[in-house]
PDB file of C-alpha atoms in Angstrom:
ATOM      1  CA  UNK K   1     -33.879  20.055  -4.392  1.00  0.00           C
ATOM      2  CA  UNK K   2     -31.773  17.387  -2.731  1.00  0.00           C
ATOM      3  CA  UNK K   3     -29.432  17.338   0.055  1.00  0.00           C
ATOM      4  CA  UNK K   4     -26.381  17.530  -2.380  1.00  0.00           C
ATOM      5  CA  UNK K   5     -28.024  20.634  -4.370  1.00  0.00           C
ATOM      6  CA  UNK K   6     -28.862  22.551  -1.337  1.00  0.00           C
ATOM      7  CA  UNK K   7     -25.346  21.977   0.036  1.00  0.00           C
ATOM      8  CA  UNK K   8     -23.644  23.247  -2.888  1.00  0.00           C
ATOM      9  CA  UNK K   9     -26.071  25.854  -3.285  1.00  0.00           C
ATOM     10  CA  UNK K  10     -24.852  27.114   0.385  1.00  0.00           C
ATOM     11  CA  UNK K  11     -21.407  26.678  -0.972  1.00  0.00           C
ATOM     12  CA  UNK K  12     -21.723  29.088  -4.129  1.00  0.00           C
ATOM     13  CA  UNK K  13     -23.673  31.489  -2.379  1.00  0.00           C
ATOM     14  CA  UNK K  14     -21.247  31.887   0.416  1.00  0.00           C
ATOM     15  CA  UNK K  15     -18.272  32.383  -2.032  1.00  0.00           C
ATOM     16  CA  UNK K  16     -20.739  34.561  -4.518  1.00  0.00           C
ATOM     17  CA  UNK K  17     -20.092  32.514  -7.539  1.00  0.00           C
ATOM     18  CA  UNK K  18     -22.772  31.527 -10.051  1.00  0.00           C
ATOM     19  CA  UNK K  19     -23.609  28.009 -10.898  1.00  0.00           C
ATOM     20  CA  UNK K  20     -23.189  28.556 -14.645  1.00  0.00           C
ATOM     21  CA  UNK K  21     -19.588  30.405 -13.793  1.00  0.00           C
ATOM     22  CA  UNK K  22     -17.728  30.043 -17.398  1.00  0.00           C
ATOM     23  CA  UNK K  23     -14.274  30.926 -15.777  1.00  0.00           C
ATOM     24  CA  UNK K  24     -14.834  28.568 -12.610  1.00  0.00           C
ATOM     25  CA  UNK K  25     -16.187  25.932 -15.408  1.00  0.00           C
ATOM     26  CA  UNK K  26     -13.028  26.376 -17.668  1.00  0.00           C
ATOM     27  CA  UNK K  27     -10.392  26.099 -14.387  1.00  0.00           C
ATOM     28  CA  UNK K  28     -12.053  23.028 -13.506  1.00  0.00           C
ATOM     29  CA  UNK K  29     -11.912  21.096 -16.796  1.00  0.00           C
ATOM     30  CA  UNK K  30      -8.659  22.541 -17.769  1.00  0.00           C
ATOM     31  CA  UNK K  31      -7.340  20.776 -13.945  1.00  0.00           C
ATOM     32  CA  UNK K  32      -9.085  17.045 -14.328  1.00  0.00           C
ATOM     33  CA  UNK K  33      -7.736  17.213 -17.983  1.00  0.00           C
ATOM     34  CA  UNK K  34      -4.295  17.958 -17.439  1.00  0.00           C
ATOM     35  CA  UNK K  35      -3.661  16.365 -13.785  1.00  0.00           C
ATOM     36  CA  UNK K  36      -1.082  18.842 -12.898  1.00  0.00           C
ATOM     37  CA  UNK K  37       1.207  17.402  -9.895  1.00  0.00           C
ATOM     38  CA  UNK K  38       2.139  18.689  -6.771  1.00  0.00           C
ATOM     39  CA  UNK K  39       5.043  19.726  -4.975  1.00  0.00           C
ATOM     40  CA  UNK K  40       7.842  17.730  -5.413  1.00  0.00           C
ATOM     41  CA  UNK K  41      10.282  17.088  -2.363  1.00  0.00           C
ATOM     42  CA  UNK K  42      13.886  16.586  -3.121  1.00  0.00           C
ATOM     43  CA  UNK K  43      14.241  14.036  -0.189  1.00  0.00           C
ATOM     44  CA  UNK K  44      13.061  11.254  -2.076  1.00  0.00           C
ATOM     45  CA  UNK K  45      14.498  12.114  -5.763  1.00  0.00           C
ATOM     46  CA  UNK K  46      17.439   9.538  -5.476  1.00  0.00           C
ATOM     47  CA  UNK K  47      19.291   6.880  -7.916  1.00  0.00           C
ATOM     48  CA  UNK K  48      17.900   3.451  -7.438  1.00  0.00           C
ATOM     49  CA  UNK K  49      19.944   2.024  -4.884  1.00  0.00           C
ATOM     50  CA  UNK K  50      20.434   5.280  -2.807  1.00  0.00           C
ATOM     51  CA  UNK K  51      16.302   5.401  -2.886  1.00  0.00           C
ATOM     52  CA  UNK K  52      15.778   1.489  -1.829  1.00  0.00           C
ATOM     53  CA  UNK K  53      18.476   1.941   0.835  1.00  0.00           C
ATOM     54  CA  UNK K  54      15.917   5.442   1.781  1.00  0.00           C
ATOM     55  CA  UNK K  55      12.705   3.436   1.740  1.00  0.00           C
ATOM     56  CA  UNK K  56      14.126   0.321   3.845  1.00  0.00           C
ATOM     57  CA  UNK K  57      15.629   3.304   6.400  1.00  0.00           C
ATOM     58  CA  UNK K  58      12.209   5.122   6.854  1.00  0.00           C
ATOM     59  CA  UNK K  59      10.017   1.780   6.900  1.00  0.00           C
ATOM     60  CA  UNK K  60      11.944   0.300   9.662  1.00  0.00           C
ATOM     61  CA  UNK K  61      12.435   3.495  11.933  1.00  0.00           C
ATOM     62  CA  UNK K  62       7.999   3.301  11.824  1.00  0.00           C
ATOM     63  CA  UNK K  63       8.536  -0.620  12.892  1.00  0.00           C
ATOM     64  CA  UNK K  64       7.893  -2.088   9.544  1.00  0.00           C
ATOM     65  CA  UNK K  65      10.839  -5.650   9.477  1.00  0.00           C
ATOM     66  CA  UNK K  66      11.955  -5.596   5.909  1.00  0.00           C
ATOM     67  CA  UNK K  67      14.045  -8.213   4.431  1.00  0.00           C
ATOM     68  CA  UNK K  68      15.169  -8.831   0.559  1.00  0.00           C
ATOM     69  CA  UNK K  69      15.496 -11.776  -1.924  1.00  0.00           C
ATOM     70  CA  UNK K  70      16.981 -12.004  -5.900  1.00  0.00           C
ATOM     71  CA  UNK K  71      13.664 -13.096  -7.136  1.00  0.00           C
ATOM     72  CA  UNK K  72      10.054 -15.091  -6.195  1.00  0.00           C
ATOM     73  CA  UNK K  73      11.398 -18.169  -6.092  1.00  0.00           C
ATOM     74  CA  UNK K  74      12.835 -17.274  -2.833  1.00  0.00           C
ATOM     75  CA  UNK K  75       9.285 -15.579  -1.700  1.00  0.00           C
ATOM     76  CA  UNK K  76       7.927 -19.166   0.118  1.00  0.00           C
ATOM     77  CA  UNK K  77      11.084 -19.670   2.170  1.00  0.00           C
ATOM     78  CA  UNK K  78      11.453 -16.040   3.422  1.00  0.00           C
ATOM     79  CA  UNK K  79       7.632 -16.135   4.362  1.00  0.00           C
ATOM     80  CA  UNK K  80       8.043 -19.224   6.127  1.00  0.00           C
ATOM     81  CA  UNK K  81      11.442 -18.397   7.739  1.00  0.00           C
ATOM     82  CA  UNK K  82       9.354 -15.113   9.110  1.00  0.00           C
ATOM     83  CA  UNK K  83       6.375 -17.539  10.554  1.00  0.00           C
ATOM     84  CA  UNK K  84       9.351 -19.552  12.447  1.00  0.00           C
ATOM     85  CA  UNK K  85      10.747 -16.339  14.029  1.00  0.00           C
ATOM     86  CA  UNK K  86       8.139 -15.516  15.386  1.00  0.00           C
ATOM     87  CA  UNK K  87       6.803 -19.012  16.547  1.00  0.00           C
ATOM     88  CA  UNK K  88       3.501 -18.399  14.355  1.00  0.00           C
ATOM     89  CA  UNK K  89       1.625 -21.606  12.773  1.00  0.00           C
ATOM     90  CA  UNK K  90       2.594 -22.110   9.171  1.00  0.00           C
ATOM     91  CA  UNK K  91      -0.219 -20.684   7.504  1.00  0.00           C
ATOM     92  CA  UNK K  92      -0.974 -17.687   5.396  1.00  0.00           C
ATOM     93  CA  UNK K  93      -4.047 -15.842   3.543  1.00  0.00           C
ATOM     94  CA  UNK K  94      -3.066 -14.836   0.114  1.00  0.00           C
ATOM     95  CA  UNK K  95      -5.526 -13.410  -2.759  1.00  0.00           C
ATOM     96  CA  UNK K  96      -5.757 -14.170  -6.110  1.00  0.00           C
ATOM     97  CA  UNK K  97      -2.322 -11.694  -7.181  1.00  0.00           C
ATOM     98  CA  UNK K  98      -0.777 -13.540 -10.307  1.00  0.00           C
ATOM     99  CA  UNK K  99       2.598 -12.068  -9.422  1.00  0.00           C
ATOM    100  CA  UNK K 100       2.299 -14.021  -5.914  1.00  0.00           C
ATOM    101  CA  UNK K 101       0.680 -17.315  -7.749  1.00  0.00           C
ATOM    102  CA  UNK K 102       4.563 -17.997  -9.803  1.00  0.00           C
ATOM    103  CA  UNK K 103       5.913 -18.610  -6.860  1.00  0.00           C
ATOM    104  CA  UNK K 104       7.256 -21.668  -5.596  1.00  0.00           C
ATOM    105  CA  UNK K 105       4.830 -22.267  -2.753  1.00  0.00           C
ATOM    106  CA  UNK K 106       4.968 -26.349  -2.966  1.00  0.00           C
ATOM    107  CA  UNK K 107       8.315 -26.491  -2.356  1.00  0.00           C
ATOM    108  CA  UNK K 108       7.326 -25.351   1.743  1.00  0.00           C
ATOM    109  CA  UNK K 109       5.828 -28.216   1.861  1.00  0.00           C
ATOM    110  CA  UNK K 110       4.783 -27.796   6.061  1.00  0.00           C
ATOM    111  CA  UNK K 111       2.931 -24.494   4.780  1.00  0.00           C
ATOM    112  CA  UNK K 112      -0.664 -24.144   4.719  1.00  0.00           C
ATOM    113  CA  UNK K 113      -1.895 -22.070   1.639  1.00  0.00           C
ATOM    114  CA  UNK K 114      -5.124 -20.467   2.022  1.00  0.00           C
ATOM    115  CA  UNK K 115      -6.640 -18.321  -0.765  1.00  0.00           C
ATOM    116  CA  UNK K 116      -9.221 -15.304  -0.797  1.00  0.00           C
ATOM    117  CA  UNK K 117     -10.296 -12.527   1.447  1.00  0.00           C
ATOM    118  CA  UNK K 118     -10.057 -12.982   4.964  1.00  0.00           C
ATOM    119  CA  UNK K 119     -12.640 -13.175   7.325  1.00  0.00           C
ATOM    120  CA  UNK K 120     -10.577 -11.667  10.204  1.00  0.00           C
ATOM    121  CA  UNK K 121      -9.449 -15.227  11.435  1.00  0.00           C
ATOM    122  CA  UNK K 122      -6.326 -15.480   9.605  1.00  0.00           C
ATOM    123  CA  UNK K 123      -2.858 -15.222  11.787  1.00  0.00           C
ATOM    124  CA  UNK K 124      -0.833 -14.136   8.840  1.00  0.00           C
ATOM    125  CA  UNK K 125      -1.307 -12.906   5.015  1.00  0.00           C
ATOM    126  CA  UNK K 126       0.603 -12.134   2.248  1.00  0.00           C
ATOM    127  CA  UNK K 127      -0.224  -9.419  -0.610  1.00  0.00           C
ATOM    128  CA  UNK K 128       1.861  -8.005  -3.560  1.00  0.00           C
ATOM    129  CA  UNK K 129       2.097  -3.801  -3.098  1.00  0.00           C
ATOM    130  CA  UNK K 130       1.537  -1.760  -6.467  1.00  0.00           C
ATOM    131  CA  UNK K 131       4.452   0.375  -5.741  1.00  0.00           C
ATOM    132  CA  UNK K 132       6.053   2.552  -2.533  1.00  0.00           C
ATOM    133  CA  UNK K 133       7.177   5.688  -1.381  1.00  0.00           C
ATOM    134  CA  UNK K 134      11.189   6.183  -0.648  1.00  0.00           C
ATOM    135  CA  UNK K 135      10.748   9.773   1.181  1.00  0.00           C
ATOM    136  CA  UNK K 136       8.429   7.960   3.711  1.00  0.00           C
ATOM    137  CA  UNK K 137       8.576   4.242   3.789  1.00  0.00           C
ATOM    138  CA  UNK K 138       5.192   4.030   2.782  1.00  0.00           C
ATOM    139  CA  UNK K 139       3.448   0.833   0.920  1.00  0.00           C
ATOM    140  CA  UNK K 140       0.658   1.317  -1.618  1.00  0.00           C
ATOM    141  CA  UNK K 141      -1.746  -1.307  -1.893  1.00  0.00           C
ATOM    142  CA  UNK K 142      -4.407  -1.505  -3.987  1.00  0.00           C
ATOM    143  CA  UNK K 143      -7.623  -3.063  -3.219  1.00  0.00           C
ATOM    144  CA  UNK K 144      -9.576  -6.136  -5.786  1.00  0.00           C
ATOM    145  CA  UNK K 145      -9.719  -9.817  -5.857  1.00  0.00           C
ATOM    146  CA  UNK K 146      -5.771 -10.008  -6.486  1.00  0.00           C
ATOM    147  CA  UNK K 147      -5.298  -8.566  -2.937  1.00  0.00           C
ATOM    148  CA  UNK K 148      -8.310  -8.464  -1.211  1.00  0.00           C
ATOM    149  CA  UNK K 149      -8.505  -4.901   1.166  1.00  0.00           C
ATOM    150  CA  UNK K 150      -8.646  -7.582   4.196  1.00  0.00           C
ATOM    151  CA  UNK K 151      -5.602  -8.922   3.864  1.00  0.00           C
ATOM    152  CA  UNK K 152      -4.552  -4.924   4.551  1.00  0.00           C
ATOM    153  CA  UNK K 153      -6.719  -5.038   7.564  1.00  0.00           C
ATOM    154  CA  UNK K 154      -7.539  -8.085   9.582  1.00  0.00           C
ATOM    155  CA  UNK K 155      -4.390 -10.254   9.740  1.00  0.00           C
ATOM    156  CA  UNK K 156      -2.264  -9.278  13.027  1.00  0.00           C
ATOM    157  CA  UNK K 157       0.825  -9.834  10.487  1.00  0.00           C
ATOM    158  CA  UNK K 158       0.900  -8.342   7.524  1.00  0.00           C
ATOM    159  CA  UNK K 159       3.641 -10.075   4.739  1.00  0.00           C
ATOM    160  CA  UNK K 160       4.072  -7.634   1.638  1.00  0.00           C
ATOM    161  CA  UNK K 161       5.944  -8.405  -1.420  1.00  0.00           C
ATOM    162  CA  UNK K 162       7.258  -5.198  -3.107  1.00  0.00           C
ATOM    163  CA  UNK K 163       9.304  -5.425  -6.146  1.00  0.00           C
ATOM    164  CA  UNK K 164      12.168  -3.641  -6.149  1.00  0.00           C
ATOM    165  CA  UNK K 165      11.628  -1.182  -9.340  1.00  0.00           C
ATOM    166  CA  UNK K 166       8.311   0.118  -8.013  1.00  0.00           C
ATOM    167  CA  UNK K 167       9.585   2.139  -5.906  1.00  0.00           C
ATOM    168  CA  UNK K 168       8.993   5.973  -6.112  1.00  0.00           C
ATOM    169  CA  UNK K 169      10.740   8.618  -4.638  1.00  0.00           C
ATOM    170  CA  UNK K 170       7.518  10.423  -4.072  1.00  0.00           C
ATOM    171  CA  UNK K 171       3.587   9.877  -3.791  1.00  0.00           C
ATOM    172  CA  UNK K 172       3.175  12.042  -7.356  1.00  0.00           C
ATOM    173  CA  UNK K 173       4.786   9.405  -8.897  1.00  0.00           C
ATOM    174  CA  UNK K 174       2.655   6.536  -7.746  1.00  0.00           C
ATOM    175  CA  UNK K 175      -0.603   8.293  -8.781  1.00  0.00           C
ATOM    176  CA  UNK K 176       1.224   8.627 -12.329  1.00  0.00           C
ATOM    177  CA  UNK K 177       2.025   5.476 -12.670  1.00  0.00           C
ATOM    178  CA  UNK K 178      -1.352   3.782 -11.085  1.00  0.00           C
ATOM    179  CA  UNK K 179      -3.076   6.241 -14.088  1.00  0.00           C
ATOM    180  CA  UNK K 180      -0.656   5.252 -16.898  1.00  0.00           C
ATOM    181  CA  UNK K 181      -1.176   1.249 -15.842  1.00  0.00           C
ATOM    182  CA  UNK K 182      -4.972   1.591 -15.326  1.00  0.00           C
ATOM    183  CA  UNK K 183      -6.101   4.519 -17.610  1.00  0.00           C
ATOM    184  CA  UNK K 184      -7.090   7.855 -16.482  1.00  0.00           C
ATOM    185  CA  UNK K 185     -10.865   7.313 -15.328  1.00  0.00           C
ATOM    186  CA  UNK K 186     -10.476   4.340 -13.766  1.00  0.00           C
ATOM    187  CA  UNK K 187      -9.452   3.613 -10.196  1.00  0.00           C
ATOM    188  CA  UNK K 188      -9.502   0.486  -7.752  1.00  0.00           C
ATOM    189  CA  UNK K 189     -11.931   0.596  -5.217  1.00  0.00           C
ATOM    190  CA  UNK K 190      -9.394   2.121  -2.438  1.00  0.00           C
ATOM    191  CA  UNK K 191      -5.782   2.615  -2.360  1.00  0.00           C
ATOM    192  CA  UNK K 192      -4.198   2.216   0.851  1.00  0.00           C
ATOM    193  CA  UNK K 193      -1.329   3.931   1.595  1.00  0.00           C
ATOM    194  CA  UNK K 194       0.562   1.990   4.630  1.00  0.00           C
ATOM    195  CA  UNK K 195       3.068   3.429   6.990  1.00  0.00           C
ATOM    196  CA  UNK K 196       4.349   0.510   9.297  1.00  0.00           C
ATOM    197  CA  UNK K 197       2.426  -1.505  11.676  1.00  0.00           C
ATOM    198  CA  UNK K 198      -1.295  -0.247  12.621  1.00  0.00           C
ATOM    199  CA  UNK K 199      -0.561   2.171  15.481  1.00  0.00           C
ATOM    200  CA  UNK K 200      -2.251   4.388  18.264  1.00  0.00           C
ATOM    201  CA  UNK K 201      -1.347   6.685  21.226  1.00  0.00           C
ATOM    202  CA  UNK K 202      -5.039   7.910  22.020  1.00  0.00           C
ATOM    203  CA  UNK K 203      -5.227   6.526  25.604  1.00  0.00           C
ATOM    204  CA  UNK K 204      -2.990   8.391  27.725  1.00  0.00           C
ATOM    205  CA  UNK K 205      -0.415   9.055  24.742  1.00  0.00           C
ATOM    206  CA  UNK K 206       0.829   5.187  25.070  1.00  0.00           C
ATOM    207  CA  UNK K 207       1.996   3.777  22.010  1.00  0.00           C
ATOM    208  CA  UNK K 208      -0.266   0.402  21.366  1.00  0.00           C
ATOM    209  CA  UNK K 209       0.637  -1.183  18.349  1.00  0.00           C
ATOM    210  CA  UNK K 210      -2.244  -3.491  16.278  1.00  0.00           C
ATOM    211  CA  UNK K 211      -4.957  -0.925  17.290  1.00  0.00           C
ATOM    212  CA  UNK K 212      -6.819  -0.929  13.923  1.00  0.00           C
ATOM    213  CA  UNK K 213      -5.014  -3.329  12.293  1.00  0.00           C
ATOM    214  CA  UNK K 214      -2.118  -5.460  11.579  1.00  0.00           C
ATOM    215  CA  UNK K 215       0.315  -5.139  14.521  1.00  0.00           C
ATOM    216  CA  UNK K 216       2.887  -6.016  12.763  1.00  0.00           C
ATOM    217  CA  UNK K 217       4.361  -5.268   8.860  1.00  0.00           C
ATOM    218  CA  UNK K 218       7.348  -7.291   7.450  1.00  0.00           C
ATOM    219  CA  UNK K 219       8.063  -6.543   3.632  1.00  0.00           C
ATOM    220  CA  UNK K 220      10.149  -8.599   1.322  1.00  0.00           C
ATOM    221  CA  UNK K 221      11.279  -6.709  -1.385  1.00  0.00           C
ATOM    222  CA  UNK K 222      12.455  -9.084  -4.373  1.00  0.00           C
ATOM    223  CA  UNK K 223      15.132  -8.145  -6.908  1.00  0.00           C
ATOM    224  CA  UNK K 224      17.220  -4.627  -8.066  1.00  0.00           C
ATOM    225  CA  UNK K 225      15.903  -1.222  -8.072  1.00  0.00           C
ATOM    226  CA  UNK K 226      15.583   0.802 -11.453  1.00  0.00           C
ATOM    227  CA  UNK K 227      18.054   3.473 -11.744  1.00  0.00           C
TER     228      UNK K 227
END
C-alpha cells in the first residue's frame, strides 16, 4: 500500500465510511458534475460602472495605482508615462499575450521591449489579467507562455492590463467564466489571485511592502465595463 492509500485509509476509518460507499460515491460525482457555486455576496453584484468604480476603490485602498485608457493603443504611453513617474529605466518584460502584442509598442520609441519569462532581473513587467474581482480589488492572472507566472512574481513593479468587461462582481464568477472559456477539465497551471502589492507584517507587525514579490502593482484598465 502506498503513502496515499494508507492516508486515506486513516481517513475512512476515522469517519467509519467504506471505500466502496455508494451514497458517498453518488454525492461526489453528482458535485464535480454539476459545479454548484458558493455563496454569493451582494457587495459586489453591481451595474457596470457602479462595479468598476468598486474594484478601482478596493484595489487602491490595498496600494494597488490604477489608471484607465479608451483602448490599447494608448497601453505603450501609459506604461511608459508610469516608468517616468517613478524615475525607472524604460524597459519592461512582457510574455507572449496576443492581446498585449496589438499594441502600439513602436510608437515609444525610447522603450526597451523584452519578451518571455523573467529571470528575476527585470525592473518592470507587463501582463494581461483574465478577469477581476469588484467586492475585493483582486486581479486574476493566469499562468502559460502568454503571461509567464514570473512576471506575477519577480519584477519589483508589476504593470497589469485588465479590460474593462472582465470584471466580476465576485470570485464564483471568474471560475465560471475561466471553465466556460477553457472547458470544464482543463485548467492553467496556477491561477493567481492578486490583492495589491506583495505585502508582510511578520517582523514586529511592520508593514514591509515587496516581501515576496512585486512591491508595487499599477493596473491600467482599457475601455467600458459591461452592464
Amino acid at each position: 500500500m502506498d503513502g496515499k492509500s494508507a492516508i486515506l485509509k486513516k481517513v475512512r476509518a476515522s469517519l467509519k465510511a467504506s471505500a466502496d460507499d455508494a451514497a458517498r460515491l453518488s454525492a461526489v460525482a453528482s458535485r464535480l458534475a454539476e459545479t454548484p457555486r458558493g455563496i454569493i455576496p451582494a457587495r459586489g453584484q453591481l451595474p457596470g460602472g457602479a462595479r468598476l468604480d468598486l474594484f478601482v476603490a478596493m484595489a487602491e485602498k490595498y496600494s494597488a495605482s490604477t489608471t484607465r485608457i479608451s483602448d490599447l493603443a494608448a497601453l505603450p504611453a501609459a506604461v511608459s508615462d508610469y516608468l517616468k513617474g517613478r524615475n525607472l529605466p524604460a524597459a519592461v518584460r512582457i510574455g507572449n499575450d496576443p492581446r498585449l502584442a496589438v499594441a502600439p509598442w513602436g510608437e515609444e520609441r525610447t522603450l526597451e521591449i523584452r519578451h518571455g519569462a523573467s529571470d528575476g532581473h527585470d525592473l518592470a513587467a507587463v501582463s494581461h489579467a483574465f478577469g477581476a474581482i469588484a467586492e475585493t480589488g483582486t486581479l486574476a492572472l493566469l499562468s502559460g507562455p502568454d503571461n509567464p507566472v514570473t512576471l506575477t512574481f519577480l519584477p519589483e513593479h508589476h504593470i497589469v492590463v485588465l479590460d474593462a468587461r472582465d470584471i466580476a462582481g465576485d470570485m464564483e464568477a471568474i471560475w465560471s467564466r475561466l471553465r466556460a472559456v477553457n472547458g470544464k477539465a482543463v485548467m492553467p497551471r496556477t491561477v493567481n489571485f492578486v490583492t495589491g502589492p506583495s505585502r508582510s507584517a511578520d517582523i514586529e507587525q511592520t508593514l514591509l511592502l515587496g516581501a515576496h514579490g512585486p512591491r508595487a502593482l499599477h493596473i491600467v484598465i482599457v475601455g467600458e465595463p459591461s452592464a
